Amino acid sequence: MSVLARLVAHPVTERAVLALVVVNAVTLGLETSPSVMARWGGPLHLLDQFILAVFVVEIAARLAVRRLAFFRDPWSVFDFTIVAISLLPATGPLQVLRALRVLRVFRLITLAPSLKRVVGALVGALPGMGSIVLLLLLVLYVFAVMATHLYGVDMPDKFGTLGISLYTLFQLVTLDGWSGEIVKPAMETHPYAWVFFITFILVSSFTVFNLFIGVVVNAMQAEHDLEMSEKTGRPPVSLDDLMQELKRLRAEVQELRGATPAAGGTGPARL
């Protein structure tokens, strides 16, 4: 391994880059204060440029070491994209890109293994979360149509149209002012309106949102099993694998019952 490759992979290098990411996060936050910038704007700008230069050198070194393999690693591409955005000019029509410099803070994800596991689990949970989002949209649509018919005439500001009803029910999902702003005014003209709204809250906020939690927890467990399998060199064991192993053991026990003679007799032994 070359000197450059050893330097790039050295733990001290990773810790130094991690420290610079944290420092850069602090400086970017300080730059939002006019009083701080009025007094320390020059040094903060120089420090920001220095940190960016270090990031560019680090990415260039990793490119030189890994070459095309660098772009086959999603996390490396992520780092490259963030640093490339930071290099874009932040003047004129592209001044909005100045705010995107804070994306450098996301490099903490690639430098901290625990954060990488969390993000990996969230990415793995996206397919399941997509199905749950579709279910939530169906629930919102069905209840919005019902609410528009039931309360649209008496509460046009909340349920006058289907679009307004969808927005109001989404507010109910977040439980923001659900009682004082929505349910109690509806009960002034519809005393039993609470049944409709409580049912919706139970279905959407408590049931569907808990499904989100279940999918994320399952993805986190799968990510943990994969990590443990990489450490031990054994493939991860799923619930289906355990059930198949249990069935195999049960079949072997049945065969032993039939093959072992009973003591003092000719019939099969009873275990």
CSV table of C-alpha atoms in Angstrom, one decimal:
chain,number,residue,atom,x,y,z
A,1,MET,CA,0.0,0.0,0.0
A,2,SER,CA,1.3,3.4,-0.9
A,3,VAL,CA,2.0,6.2,1.5
A,4,LEU,CA,-1.0,8.2,0.3
A,5,ALA,CA,-3.3,5.2,0.7
A,6,ARG,CA,-2.1,4.6,4.3
A,7,LEU,CA,-2.5,8.3,5.0
A,8,VAL,CA,-6.1,8.4,3.7
A,9,ALA,CA,-7.1,5.2,5.6
A,10,HIS,CA,-5.3,6.2,8.8
A,11,PRO,CA,-7.7,6.8,11.8
A,12,VAL,CA,-6.0,10.1,12.7
A,13,THR,CA,-6.9,11.4,9.3
A,14,GLU,CA,-10.6,10.4,9.7
A,15,ARG,CA,-10.7,12.0,13.2
A,16,ALA,CA,-9.1,15.2,11.9
A,17,VAL,CA,-11.7,15.5,9.1
A,18,LEU,CA,-14.5,14.8,11.5
A,19,ALA,CA,-13.2,17.5,13.8
A,20,LEU,CA,-13.1,20.0,10.9
A,21,VAL,CA,-16.7,19.1,10.0
A,22,VAL,CA,-17.8,19.9,13.5
A,23,VAL,CA,-15.8,23.2,13.5
A,24,ASN,CA,-17.3,24.1,10.1
A,25,ALA,CA,-20.8,23.4,11.4
A,26,VAL,CA,-20.2,25.9,14.3
A,27,THR,CA,-18.7,28.5,12.0
A,28,LEU,CA,-21.6,28.3,9.5
A,29,GLY,CA,-24.0,28.8,12.4
A,30,LEU,CA,-22.0,31.9,13.6
A,31,GLU,CA,-22.2,33.4,10.1
A,32,THR,CA,-25.9,33.7,10.5
A,33,SER,CA,-25.4,36.3,13.3
A,34,PRO,CA,-24.9,39.9,11.9
A,35,SER,CA,-23.2,41.1,15.1
A,36,VAL,CA,-20.7,38.2,15.0
A,37,MET,CA,-20.0,38.8,11.3
A,38,ALA,CA,-19.5,42.5,11.9
A,39,ARG,CA,-16.7,41.7,14.4
A,40,TRP,CA,-15.3,38.3,13.2
A,41,GLY,CA,-16.5,38.1,9.6
A,42,GLY,CA,-13.0,38.1,8.1
A,43,PRO,CA,-11.5,35.4,10.3
A,44,LEU,CA,-14.6,33.2,9.9
A,45,HIS,CA,-14.5,33.5,6.2
A,46,LEU,CA,-10.8,32.6,6.1
A,47,LEU,CA,-11.5,29.6,8.4
A,48,ASP,CA,-14.3,28.5,6.1
A,49,GLN,CA,-12.1,28.7,3.0
A,50,PHE,CA,-9.4,26.7,4.8
A,51,ILE,CA,-11.7,23.9,5.8
A,52,LEU,CA,-13.1,23.7,2.3
A,53,ALA,CA,-9.6,23.5,0.9
A,54,VAL,CA,-8.9,20.6,3.3
A,55,PHE,CA,-12.0,18.8,2.2
A,56,VAL,CA,-11.0,19.3,-1.5
A,57,VAL,CA,-7.6,17.8,-0.8
A,58,GLU,CA,-9.0,14.9,1.1
A,59,ILE,CA,-11.5,14.1,-1.7
A,60,ALA,CA,-8.7,14.4,-4.3
A,61,ALA,CA,-6.5,12.0,-2.3
A,62,ARG,CA,-9.3,9.5,-2.0
A,63,LEU,CA,-9.9,9.7,-5.8
A,64,ALA,CA,-6.2,9.2,-6.4
A,65,VAL,CA,-6.1,6.1,-4.2
A,66,ARG,CA,-9.3,4.4,-5.2
A,67,ARG,CA,-9.7,5.7,-8.8
A,68,LEU,CA,-12.9,4.4,-10.4
A,69,ALA,CA,-13.8,2.4,-7.3
A,70,PHE,CA,-14.4,5.7,-5.6
A,71,PHE,CA,-17.6,6.2,-7.6
A,72,ARG,CA,-18.8,2.7,-6.8
A,73,ASP,CA,-19.2,3.6,-3.2
A,74,PRO,CA,-22.4,5.6,-2.5
A,75,TRP,CA,-21.0,7.3,0.6
A,76,SER,CA,-17.9,8.5,-1.4
A,77,VAL,CA,-20.2,9.9,-4.1
A,78,PHE,CA,-22.2,11.6,-1.3
A,79,ASP,CA,-19.0,13.3,0.0
A,80,PHE,CA,-17.9,14.3,-3.5
A,81,THR,CA,-21.3,15.9,-4.3
A,82,ILE,CA,-21.4,17.9,-1.0
A,83,VAL,CA,-17.9,19.3,-1.6
A,84,ALA,CA,-18.6,20.0,-5.2
A,85,ILE,CA,-21.7,22.0,-4.3
A,86,SER,CA,-19.6,24.0,-1.8
A,87,LEU,CA,-17.2,24.9,-4.7
A,88,LEU,CA,-19.9,26.5,-6.8
A,89,PRO,CA,-19.8,30.3,-7.0
A,90,ALA,CA,-22.2,32.0,-4.5
A,91,THR,CA,-22.6,35.3,-6.3
A,92,GLY,CA,-25.2,36.8,-8.6
A,93,PRO,CA,-28.0,34.4,-9.5
A,94,LEU,CA,-26.3,31.5,-7.8
A,95,GLN,CA,-26.1,33.3,-4.4
A,96,VAL,CA,-28.8,30.9,-3.1
A,97,LEU,CA,-26.1,28.2,-3.2
A,98,ARG,CA,-24.3,30.0,-0.4
A,99,ALA,CA,-26.9,28.5,2.0
A,100,LEU,CA,-26.1,25.0,0.7
A,101,ARG,CA,-22.6,25.2,2.3
A,102,VAL,CA,-24.3,23.9,5.4
A,103,LEU,CA,-24.7,20.6,3.6
A,104,ARG,CA,-21.0,19.9,4.6
A,105,VAL,CA,-22.4,19.1,8.1
A,106,PHE,CA,-23.9,15.9,6.5
A,107,ARG,CA,-20.4,14.6,6.1
A,108,LEU,CA,-20.7,13.6,9.8
A,109,ILE,CA,-22.9,10.7,8.4
A,110,THR,CA,-20.1,9.2,6.4
A,111,LEU,CA,-17.5,9.7,9.2
A,112,ALA,CA,-19.6,8.3,12.1
A,113,PRO,CA,-20.3,4.6,11.8
A,114,SER,CA,-23.4,4.8,14.1
A,115,LEU,CA,-24.9,7.5,11.8
A,116,LYS,CA,-24.2,5.4,8.7
A,117,ARG,CA,-26.1,2.5,10.2
A,118,VAL,CA,-29.1,4.7,11.0
A,119,VAL,CA,-29.2,6.2,7.5
A,120,GLY,CA,-28.7,2.8,6.0
A,121,ALA,CA,-31.7,1.5,8.0
A,122,LEU,CA,-33.8,4.5,6.9
A,123,VAL,CA,-33.0,3.9,3.3
A,124,GLY,CA,-33.8,0.2,3.7
A,125,ALA,CA,-37.1,1.1,5.2
A,126,LEU,CA,-38.2,3.4,2.3
A,127,PRO,CA,-40.1,0.7,0.3
A,128,GLY,CA,-42.2,-0.3,3.3
A,129,MET,CA,-42.7,3.4,4.2
A,130,GLY,CA,-43.9,4.0,0.7
A,131,SER,CA,-46.7,1.5,1.2
A,132,ILE,CA,-47.7,3.1,4.5
A,133,VAL,CA,-47.7,6.6,2.9
A,134,LEU,CA,-50.1,5.2,0.2
A,135,LEU,CA,-52.3,3.8,2.9
A,136,LEU,CA,-52.3,7.1,4.8
A,137,LEU,CA,-53.3,8.9,1.6
A,138,LEU,CA,-56.2,6.6,1.0
A,139,VAL,CA,-57.4,7.1,4.6
A,140,LEU,CA,-57.1,10.9,4.2
A,141,TYR,CA,-59.0,10.8,0.9
A,142,VAL,CA,-61.9,8.7,2.2
A,143,PHE,CA,-62.3,10.7,5.4
A,144,ALA,CA,-61.9,14.0,3.5
A,145,VAL,CA,-64.8,13.1,1.1
A,146,MET,CA,-67.0,12.1,4.1
A,147,ALA,CA,-66.1,15.3,6.0
A,148,THR,CA,-66.9,17.5,3.0
A,149,HIS,CA,-70.3,16.0,2.8
A,150,LEU,CA,-71.0,16.1,6.5
A,151,TYR,CA,-69.5,19.4,7.6
A,152,GLY,CA,-68.9,21.4,4.4
A,153,VAL,CA,-72.1,23.5,4.7
A,154,ASP,CA,-71.7,24.5,8.3
A,155,MET,CA,-67.9,24.8,8.3
A,156,PRO,CA,-66.8,26.1,4.9
A,157,ASP,CA,-63.5,27.4,6.2
A,158,LYS,CA,-62.5,23.9,7.4
A,159,PHE,CA,-64.4,21.5,5.1
A,160,GLY,CA,-65.8,23.6,2.3
A,161,THR,CA,-64.0,21.8,-0.5
A,162,LEU,CA,-62.2,18.5,-0.8
A,163,GLY,CA,-58.8,20.3,-0.8
A,164,ILE,CA,-59.6,22.3,2.3
A,165,SER,CA,-60.9,19.1,4.0
A,166,LEU,CA,-57.6,17.3,3.1
A,167,TYR,CA,-55.6,20.1,4.7
A,168,THR,CA,-57.8,20.2,7.8
A,169,LEU,CA,-57.5,16.4,8.3
A,170,PHE,CA,-53.8,16.6,7.8
A,171,GLN,CA,-53.8,19.1,10.7
A,172,LEU,CA,-55.7,16.5,12.7
A,173,VAL,CA,-53.1,13.9,11.9
A,174,THR,CA,-50.5,16.2,13.5
A,175,LEU,CA,-52.8,16.7,16.5
A,176,ASP,CA,-52.3,20.5,16.1
A,177,GLY,CA,-55.3,22.3,17.7
A,178,TRP,CA,-57.5,19.3,16.9
A,179,SER,CA,-59.9,19.9,19.8
A,180,GLY,CA,-60.3,23.7,20.1
A,181,GLU,CA,-60.0,24.6,16.4
A,182,ILE,CA,-61.8,21.6,14.7
A,183,VAL,CA,-63.7,19.2,16.9
A,184,LYS,CA,-65.4,21.6,19.3
A,185,PRO,CA,-66.6,24.0,16.6
A,186,ALA,CA,-68.0,21.0,14.7
A,187,MET,CA,-69.8,19.8,17.7
A,188,GLU,CA,-71.7,23.0,18.1
A,189,THR,CA,-73.8,22.1,15.1
A,190,HIS,CA,-73.2,18.3,15.0
A,191,PRO,CA,-73.1,17.0,18.6
A,192,TYR,CA,-71.8,13.6,17.6
A,193,ALA,CA,-69.1,14.9,15.3
A,194,TRP,CA,-66.5,13.7,17.9
A,195,VAL,CA,-67.2,10.1,16.9
A,196,PHE,CA,-66.0,10.8,13.3
A,197,PHE,CA,-62.9,12.8,14.3
A,198,ILE,CA,-61.8,10.5,17.1
A,199,THR,CA,-62.1,7.5,14.7
A,200,PHE,CA,-60.0,9.3,12.2
A,201,ILE,CA,-57.4,10.2,14.7
A,202,LEU,CA,-57.2,6.6,16.0
A,203,VAL,CA,-56.8,5.3,12.5
A,204,SER,CA,-54.4,7.8,11.2
A,205,SER,CA,-52.3,9.1,14.0
A,206,PHE,CA,-52.1,6.1,16.3
A,207,THR,CA,-52.4,3.2,13.9
A,208,VAL,CA,-50.8,4.2,10.6
A,209,PHE,CA,-48.0,6.2,12.3
A,210,ASN,CA,-47.1,3.2,14.5
A,211,LEU,CA,-46.7,1.2,11.3
A,212,PHE,CA,-44.0,3.7,10.3
A,213,ILE,CA,-42.2,3.0,13.6
A,214,GLY,CA,-42.5,-0.7,13.1
A,215,VAL,CA,-41.0,-0.5,9.6
A,216,VAL,CA,-38.1,1.6,10.8
A,217,VAL,CA,-37.4,-0.7,13.8
A,218,ASN,CA,-37.4,-3.7,11.6
A,219,ALA,CA,-35.0,-2.0,9.2
A,220,MET,CA,-32.7,-1.1,12.1
A,221,GLN,CA,-32.7,-4.7,13.3
A,222,ALA,CA,-31.9,-5.9,9.8
A,223,GLU,CA,-29.0,-3.4,9.6
A,224,HIS,CA,-27.8,-4.6,13.0
A,225,ASP,CA,-27.9,-8.3,12.0
A,226,LEU,CA,-26.0,-7.5,8.8
A,227,GLU,CA,-23.3,-5.7,10.9
A,228,MET,CA,-23.0,-8.6,13.3
A,229,SER,CA,-22.7,-11.0,10.4
A,230,GLU,CA,-19.9,-9.0,8.9
A,231,LYS,CA,-18.1,-9.1,12.3
A,232,THR,CA,-18.6,-12.8,13.0
A,233,GLY,CA,-18.4,-14.0,9.4
A,234,ARG,CA,-21.7,-15.7,9.7
A,235,PRO,CA,-24.7,-14.9,7.5
A,236,PRO,CA,-27.6,-13.2,9.3
A,237,VAL,CA,-30.3,-15.5,10.6
A,238,SER,CA,-33.9,-14.5,9.8
A,239,LEU,CA,-37.1,-15.7,11.5
A,240,ASP,CA,-37.9,-17.8,8.4
A,241,ASP,CA,-34.5,-19.5,8.8
A,242,LEU,CA,-35.2,-20.3,12.4
A,243,MET,CA,-38.6,-21.7,11.5
A,244,GLN,CA,-37.1,-24.0,8.9
A,245,GLU,CA,-34.4,-25.2,11.3
A,246,LEU,CA,-37.1,-25.9,13.9
A,247,LYS,CA,-39.1,-27.9,11.4
A,248,ARG,CA,-36.0,-29.9,10.4
A,249,LEU,CA,-35.2,-30.7,14.1
A,250,ARG,CA,-38.8,-31.7,14.6
A,251,ALA,CA,-38.6,-34.1,11.7
A,252,GLU,CA,-35.4,-35.6,13.0
A,253,VAL,CA,-37.0,-36.2,16.4
A,254,GLN,CA,-39.9,-38.0,14.7
A,255,GLU,CA,-37.5,-40.2,12.8
A,256,LEU,CA,-35.7,-41.0,16.1
A,257,ARG,CA,-39.0,-41.9,17.8
A,258,GLY,CA,-39.7,-44.4,15.0
A,259,ALA,CA,-36.2,-45.9,14.8
A,260,THR,CA,-35.5,-46.3,18.6
A,261,PRO,CA,-36.9,-49.6,20.0
A,262,ALA,CA,-38.7,-49.3,23.3
A,263,ALA,CA,-37.1,-50.9,26.4
A,264,GLY,CA,-38.6,-54.4,26.9
A,265,GLY,CA,-40.8,-54.3,23.7
A,266,THR,CA,-40.8,-54.2,20.0
A,267,GLY,CA,-42.8,-51.0,19.5
A,268,PRO,CA,-41.3,-47.6,18.9
A,269,ALA,CA,-39.9,-45.8,22.0
A,270,ARG,CA,-41.8,-42.9,23.5
A,271,LEU,CA,-39.7,-39.9,24.3
